[in-house]
């Protein structure tokens, strides 16, 4: 499932980094097509040049073909966004140099090179991850223009119109790149929101039942490997049905949100709390013994009593269970649930600990 990393990323810098990493993987999946296109384009340009009398630098242009393929292959293997950008620019440099060498020896080299440079700038606008990479790619593409522009054999008309069309291609490539980036950002943000909704209870912001159980399994594996304790705290709001029946579901939702806010501000960053259904919540407490969880539960009871409830003081029944050696985490959850039911049977508004 994508974006698990960024679902906990609160600031824009972390989200932007996650966007770049995903964009990198997506573009790398198309690198084979890009590489084949670059090599085949160079081959076609070379064959076309052979049709014109007195072709120059044929051996060097042929030697550039495997180099182009190598750089294209390195795009797939690039370990970072920065390395990806350099590999892409190197690939474009070999293609541009191939086109430059093909233009040499023709009667109008500037006009021969112009279509290739414009085509490279326009067709590569989509696969840059950052604006800086796009600028670098455009500079590499147009670097070979300089010898022709400075060549006094080109007429003023050819120079002016070549610069005009090169400029138009540059602007068009820039606009295309920015539009593509904006569209991809929007799609990425939408995908993130959908991913967050799939693992988060929309009413309270707690983890969904499925997400909570998945996190509990992962934490249990780590606890078994390290030999550290793992405790589950099961919480159930007392007389919640009476609240909904007497004051409506809107009042019940307000109480659930209030309870979730208390949990968010009272738990450690390493703790995970989820809404298992209705008025039932469970807190995953890594590196905590049942005794420590009991002290936390008593403190939560006092804090939750301050949450507004229209029909009475808000109380909860809590059950605590520590994971036993070799025990599946779902069994620990079941024992915590039974301890919570025991608290209900003993009069509610209390904490019961399942004996180890």
Coordinates of C-alpha atoms in Angstrom, one line a residue:
X1 CA 0.0 0.0 0.0
X2 CA 1.5 3.4 -1.0
X3 CA 2.1 6.4 1.2
X4 CA 2.3 4.6 4.5
X5 CA 5.4 6.6 5.1
X6 CA 3.9 10.0 4.3
X7 CA 0.6 9.4 6.2
X8 CA 2.5 10.3 9.3
X9 CA 4.3 13.2 7.6
X10 CA 2.9 16.4 8.9
X11 CA 4.9 19.0 7.1
X12 CA 5.2 20.0 3.4
X13 CA 8.9 19.1 3.2
X14 CA 8.2 15.4 4.1
X15 CA 5.3 15.3 1.8
X16 CA 7.3 16.8 -1.1
X17 CA 10.1 14.3 -0.5
X18 CA 7.5 11.4 -0.6
X19 CA 6.1 12.8 -3.8
X20 CA 9.5 12.9 -5.4
X21 CA 10.3 9.4 -4.4
X22 CA 7.1 8.1 -5.8
X23 CA 7.6 10.1 -9.0
X24 CA 11.1 8.7 -9.3
X25 CA 9.8 5.1 -9.1
X26 CA 7.0 5.8 -11.6
X27 CA 9.4 7.4 -14.1
X28 CA 12.0 4.6 -13.7
X29 CA 9.4 2.1 -14.7
X30 CA 9.2 3.9 -18.1
X31 CA 13.0 4.2 -18.4
X32 CA 13.3 1.2 -20.8
X33 CA 11.0 2.9 -23.2
X34 CA 12.9 6.2 -22.9
X35 CA 16.2 4.4 -23.5
X36 CA 14.9 2.6 -26.5
X37 CA 13.5 5.8 -27.9
X38 CA 16.7 7.7 -27.4
X39 CA 18.9 5.0 -29.0
X40 CA 16.5 4.3 -31.9
X41 CA 16.2 8.1 -32.5
X42 CA 19.9 8.4 -32.7
X43 CA 20.1 5.4 -35.1
X44 CA 17.5 6.8 -37.4
X45 CA 19.3 10.2 -37.4
X46 CA 22.5 8.5 -38.2
X47 CA 21.0 6.5 -41.1
X48 CA 19.4 9.6 -42.4
X49 CA 22.7 11.4 -42.4
X50 CA 24.3 8.6 -44.4
X51 CA 21.9 9.5 -47.2
X52 CA 23.5 12.9 -47.5
X53 CA 26.9 13.1 -49.2
X54 CA 30.1 13.2 -47.2
X55 CA 28.9 12.2 -43.7
X56 CA 31.3 13.1 -40.9
X57 CA 32.1 11.5 -37.6
X58 CA 30.2 8.3 -38.4
X59 CA 32.4 6.1 -36.2
X60 CA 32.1 8.5 -33.2
X61 CA 28.3 8.7 -33.6
X62 CA 28.2 4.9 -33.7
X63 CA 30.3 4.8 -30.5
X64 CA 27.8 7.1 -28.8
X65 CA 25.0 4.6 -29.2
X66 CA 26.1 2.1 -26.5
X67 CA 27.0 5.1 -24.3
X68 CA 23.4 6.4 -24.7
X69 CA 22.0 2.9 -23.8
X70 CA 24.3 2.7 -20.8
X71 CA 23.1 6.1 -19.4
X72 CA 19.5 5.1 -20.1
X73 CA 20.1 1.8 -18.1
X74 CA 21.6 3.8 -15.2
X75 CA 18.3 5.8 -15.1
X76 CA 16.6 2.6 -14.0
X77 CA 19.2 1.9 -11.4
X78 CA 19.4 5.4 -10.0
X79 CA 19.2 5.3 -6.2
X80 CA 18.0 8.8 -5.7
X81 CA 16.2 11.7 -7.4
X82 CA 19.5 13.6 -7.8
X83 CA 21.2 10.6 -9.4
X84 CA 18.2 10.1 -11.7
X85 CA 18.5 13.7 -12.9
X86 CA 22.1 13.3 -13.7
X87 CA 21.6 10.1 -15.6
X88 CA 18.8 11.7 -17.6
X89 CA 21.0 14.7 -18.5
X90 CA 23.8 12.4 -19.5
X91 CA 21.5 10.5 -21.8
X92 CA 20.2 13.7 -23.4
X93 CA 23.8 15.0 -23.7
X94 CA 24.8 11.9 -25.8
X95 CA 21.7 12.2 -28.0
X96 CA 22.3 16.0 -28.5
X97 CA 25.9 15.4 -29.3
X98 CA 25.0 12.8 -31.8
X99 CA 22.7 15.3 -33.5
X100 CA 25.3 18.0 -33.4
X101 CA 27.9 15.7 -35.1
X102 CA 25.4 14.8 -37.7
X103 CA 24.8 18.4 -38.6
X104 CA 28.5 19.0 -39.1
X105 CA 29.5 19.0 -42.8
X106 CA 26.0 19.9 -44.1
X107 CA 25.5 23.1 -46.0
X108 CA 23.1 24.5 -43.4
X109 CA 24.0 22.8 -40.1
X110 CA 22.0 25.2 -37.9
X111 CA 18.8 24.3 -39.6
X112 CA 19.7 20.6 -39.5
X113 CA 20.3 20.7 -35.8
X114 CA 17.2 22.8 -34.9
X115 CA 14.5 20.1 -35.2
X116 CA 16.5 17.7 -33.1
X117 CA 17.1 20.2 -30.3
X118 CA 13.5 21.3 -30.3
X119 CA 12.2 17.8 -30.3
X120 CA 14.4 16.8 -27.4
X121 CA 13.3 19.7 -25.3
X122 CA 9.6 19.1 -25.9
X123 CA 9.6 15.3 -25.6
X124 CA 11.6 15.3 -22.3
X125 CA 9.5 17.8 -20.5
X126 CA 7.5 15.0 -18.7
X127 CA 10.2 13.0 -17.1
X128 CA 12.0 15.5 -14.9
X129 CA 11.2 15.2 -11.3
X130 CA 12.2 18.8 -10.3
X131 CA 12.3 22.2 -12.0
X132 CA 16.0 22.3 -11.5
X133 CA 16.4 19.1 -13.5
X134 CA 14.2 20.5 -16.3
X135 CA 16.5 23.6 -16.5
X136 CA 19.6 21.3 -16.5
X137 CA 18.1 19.2 -19.3
X138 CA 17.2 22.2 -21.4
X139 CA 20.7 23.6 -21.0
X140 CA 22.2 20.3 -22.1
X141 CA 19.9 20.1 -25.1
X142 CA 20.7 23.6 -26.3
X143 CA 24.4 23.6 -25.5
X144 CA 25.2 22.3 -29.0
X145 CA 23.4 25.4 -30.4
X146 CA 26.3 27.7 -29.4
X147 CA 28.8 26.6 -32.1
X148 CA 26.2 27.1 -34.8
X149 CA 25.0 30.4 -33.5
X150 CA 28.6 31.7 -33.3
X151 CA 29.4 30.3 -36.7
X152 CA 29.3 33.3 -39.1
X153 CA 28.5 31.1 -42.1
X154 CA 24.9 30.9 -40.9
X155 CA 22.7 33.7 -42.3
X156 CA 21.0 36.2 -40.1
X157 CA 17.6 34.9 -41.2
X158 CA 18.6 31.3 -40.2
X159 CA 20.0 32.5 -36.9
X160 CA 17.0 34.6 -36.0
X161 CA 14.4 32.0 -36.9
X162 CA 16.4 29.2 -35.2
X163 CA 16.5 31.2 -32.0
X164 CA 12.8 32.0 -32.3
X165 CA 11.7 28.4 -32.7
X166 CA 14.2 27.2 -30.0
X167 CA 12.7 29.8 -27.6
X168 CA 9.2 28.8 -28.4
X169 CA 10.1 25.2 -27.8
X170 CA 11.7 26.2 -24.5
X171 CA 8.6 28.1 -23.3
X172 CA 6.3 25.2 -24.4
X173 CA 8.5 22.7 -22.7
X174 CA 8.5 24.7 -19.5
X175 CA 4.7 25.1 -19.5
X176 CA 4.2 21.4 -20.3
X177 CA 6.6 20.5 -17.4
X178 CA 4.8 22.7 -14.9
X179 CA 1.4 21.5 -16.0
X180 CA 2.4 17.9 -15.7
X181 CA 3.9 18.5 -12.3
X182 CA 0.7 20.2 -11.1
X183 CA -1.4 17.4 -12.4
X184 CA 0.8 14.8 -10.8
X185 CA 0.9 16.7 -7.5
X186 CA -2.9 16.8 -7.5
X187 CA -3.2 13.1 -8.2
X188 CA -0.6 12.3 -5.6
X189 CA -2.4 14.4 -2.9
X190 CA -5.7 12.7 -3.8
X191 CA -4.1 9.3 -3.6
X192 CA -2.7 10.2 -0.2
X193 CA -6.1 11.3 1.1
X194 CA -7.7 8.1 -0.1
X195 CA -4.8 6.1 1.5
X196 CA -5.3 8.0 4.8
X197 CA -9.1 7.3 4.7
X198 CA -8.5 3.6 4.3
X199 CA -6.5 3.4 7.5
X200 CA -8.1 6.1 9.6
X201 CA -11.5 6.4 11.3
X202 CA -12.9 9.6 9.7
X203 CA -14.9 10.6 12.8
X204 CA -12.2 10.3 15.4
X205 CA -8.9 10.3 13.6
X206 CA -8.0 7.0 15.3
X207 CA -6.6 4.1 13.3
X208 CA -9.2 1.9 11.7
X209 CA -9.7 -1.6 13.1
X210 CA -7.8 -3.3 10.2
X211 CA -4.9 -0.8 10.4
X212 CA -4.7 -1.1 14.2
X213 CA -4.5 -4.9 14.0
X214 CA -1.8 -4.7 11.3
X215 CA 0.2 -2.2 13.4
X216 CA -0.3 -4.5 16.5
X217 CA 1.1 -7.5 14.6
X218 CA 4.2 -5.6 13.5
X219 CA 4.8 -4.3 17.0
X220 CA 4.3 -7.7 18.4
X221 CA 7.0 -9.2 16.1
X222 CA 9.4 -6.5 17.3
X223 CA 8.5 -7.1 21.0
X224 CA 9.1 -10.8 20.7
X225 CA 12.4 -10.3 18.9
X226 CA 13.6 -7.8 21.5
X227 CA 12.0 -9.4 24.6
X228 CA 10.3 -6.2 25.6
X229 CA 6.8 -6.0 27.0
X230 CA 3.7 -5.2 25.0
X231 CA 0.4 -4.3 26.6
X232 CA -3.1 -3.6 25.2
X233 CA -5.5 -1.2 26.8
X234 CA -9.1 -1.8 25.8
X235 CA -11.6 1.1 26.5
X236 CA -15.3 1.2 26.2
X237 CA -17.6 4.2 26.9
X238 CA -20.2 3.3 29.6
X239 CA -23.9 3.6 28.6
X240 CA -23.1 4.8 25.2
X241 CA -26.4 3.4 23.7
X242 CA -28.4 5.4 26.2
X243 CA -26.6 8.6 25.1
X244 CA -27.4 7.9 21.4
X245 CA -31.0 7.0 22.1
X246 CA -31.6 10.0 24.4
X247 CA -29.7 12.7 22.7
X248 CA -29.1 11.5 19.1
X249 CA -26.1 10.3 17.2
X250 CA -24.7 13.8 16.8
X251 CA -24.2 14.0 20.6
X252 CA -22.6 10.5 20.6
X253 CA -20.3 11.5 17.8
X254 CA -19.2 14.6 19.8
X255 CA -18.3 12.4 22.8
X256 CA -16.3 10.1 20.5
X257 CA -14.4 13.0 19.1
X258 CA -13.8 14.3 22.6
X259 CA -12.5 11.0 23.8
X260 CA -10.2 10.7 20.8
X261 CA -8.8 14.1 21.4
X262 CA -7.9 13.1 25.0
X263 CA -6.2 10.0 23.8
X264 CA -4.2 11.9 21.1
X265 CA -2.8 14.4 23.6
X266 CA -2.2 11.8 26.4
X267 CA -0.4 9.0 24.7
X268 CA 3.2 8.7 23.7
X269 CA 4.4 9.1 20.1
X270 CA 5.1 5.4 20.0
X271 CA 1.6 4.4 21.2
X272 CA -1.1 3.6 18.7
X273 CA -4.8 3.9 19.3
X274 CA -7.6 2.6 17.2
X275 CA -11.3 2.6 17.1
X276 CA -12.4 -1.1 16.9
X277 CA -16.1 -0.3 16.5
X278 CA -18.8 1.9 17.9
X279 CA -17.6 3.2 21.3
X280 CA -14.8 0.7 21.7
X281 CA -11.1 1.9 21.5
X282 CA -7.9 0.0 22.0
X283 CA -4.4 1.4 22.7
X284 CA -1.2 -0.4 21.8
X285 CA 1.4 0.3 24.4
X286 CA 4.9 -1.0 23.4
X287 CA 7.5 -1.3 26.1
X288 CA 4.9 -0.9 28.8
X289 CA 4.0 -3.5 31.5
X290 CA 0.3 -4.1 32.5
X291 CA 1.1 -2.2 35.8
X292 CA 2.3 0.9 33.8
X293 CA -0.8 0.6 31.6
X294 CA -3.0 0.5 34.6
X295 CA -1.6 3.8 35.9
X296 CA -2.2 5.3 32.4
X297 CA -5.8 4.0 32.4
X298 CA -6.5 5.6 35.8
X299 CA -5.1 8.9 34.5
X300 CA -7.2 8.6 31.3
X301 CA -10.3 8.0 33.4
X302 CA -9.9 11.3 35.1
X303 CA -9.1 13.2 31.9
X304 CA -12.1 11.6 30.1
X305 CA -14.4 12.7 32.9
X306 CA -13.9 16.3 31.7
X307 CA -15.2 15.5 28.2
X308 CA -18.7 17.1 27.9
X309 CA -21.6 14.6 27.9
X310 CA -25.2 15.8 27.9
X311 CA -26.7 13.1 30.0
X312 CA -24.0 12.4 32.6
X313 CA -20.3 12.4 33.4
X314 CA -18.3 10.5 30.8
X315 CA -17.0 7.2 32.2
X316 CA -15.2 4.3 30.6
X317 CA -14.6 0.7 31.5
X318 CA -11.0 -0.4 30.7
X319 CA -9.4 -3.8 30.3
X320 CA -5.7 -4.5 30.2
X321 CA -3.7 -7.5 29.0
X322 CA 0.0 -8.0 28.5
X323 CA 1.2 -10.2 25.6
X324 CA 2.4 -13.6 26.8
X325 CA 5.3 -15.4 25.4
X326 CA 4.4 -17.1 22.1
X327 CA 0.9 -15.7 22.2
X328 CA -0.7 -14.2 19.0
X329 CA -1.5 -10.6 19.4
X330 CA -5.2 -11.3 18.6
X331 CA -5.3 -13.5 21.7
X332 CA -3.9 -10.7 23.8
X333 CA -6.6 -8.4 22.4
X334 CA -9.2 -11.0 23.3
X335 CA -8.0 -11.1 26.9
X336 CA -8.0 -7.3 27.1
X337 CA -11.6 -7.4 25.8
X338 CA -12.6 -9.9 28.5
X339 CA -10.9 -7.8 31.2
X340 CA -13.0 -4.8 29.9
X341 CA -16.2 -6.8 30.1
X342 CA -15.2 -7.8 33.7
X343 CA -15.0 -4.0 34.5
X344 CA -18.5 -3.6 33.1
X345 CA -19.8 -6.4 35.2
X346 CA -18.2 -5.0 38.3
X347 CA -20.1 -1.7 38.0
X348 CA -18.3 0.2 35.2
X349 CA -16.1 3.2 35.5
X350 CA -13.1 1.1 36.5
X351 CA -10.0 -0.7 35.3
X352 CA -9.4 -4.4 35.3
X353 CA -6.1 -6.2 34.5
X354 CA -6.1 -9.6 33.1
X355 CA -3.7 -11.7 35.2
X356 CA -0.6 -13.0 33.3

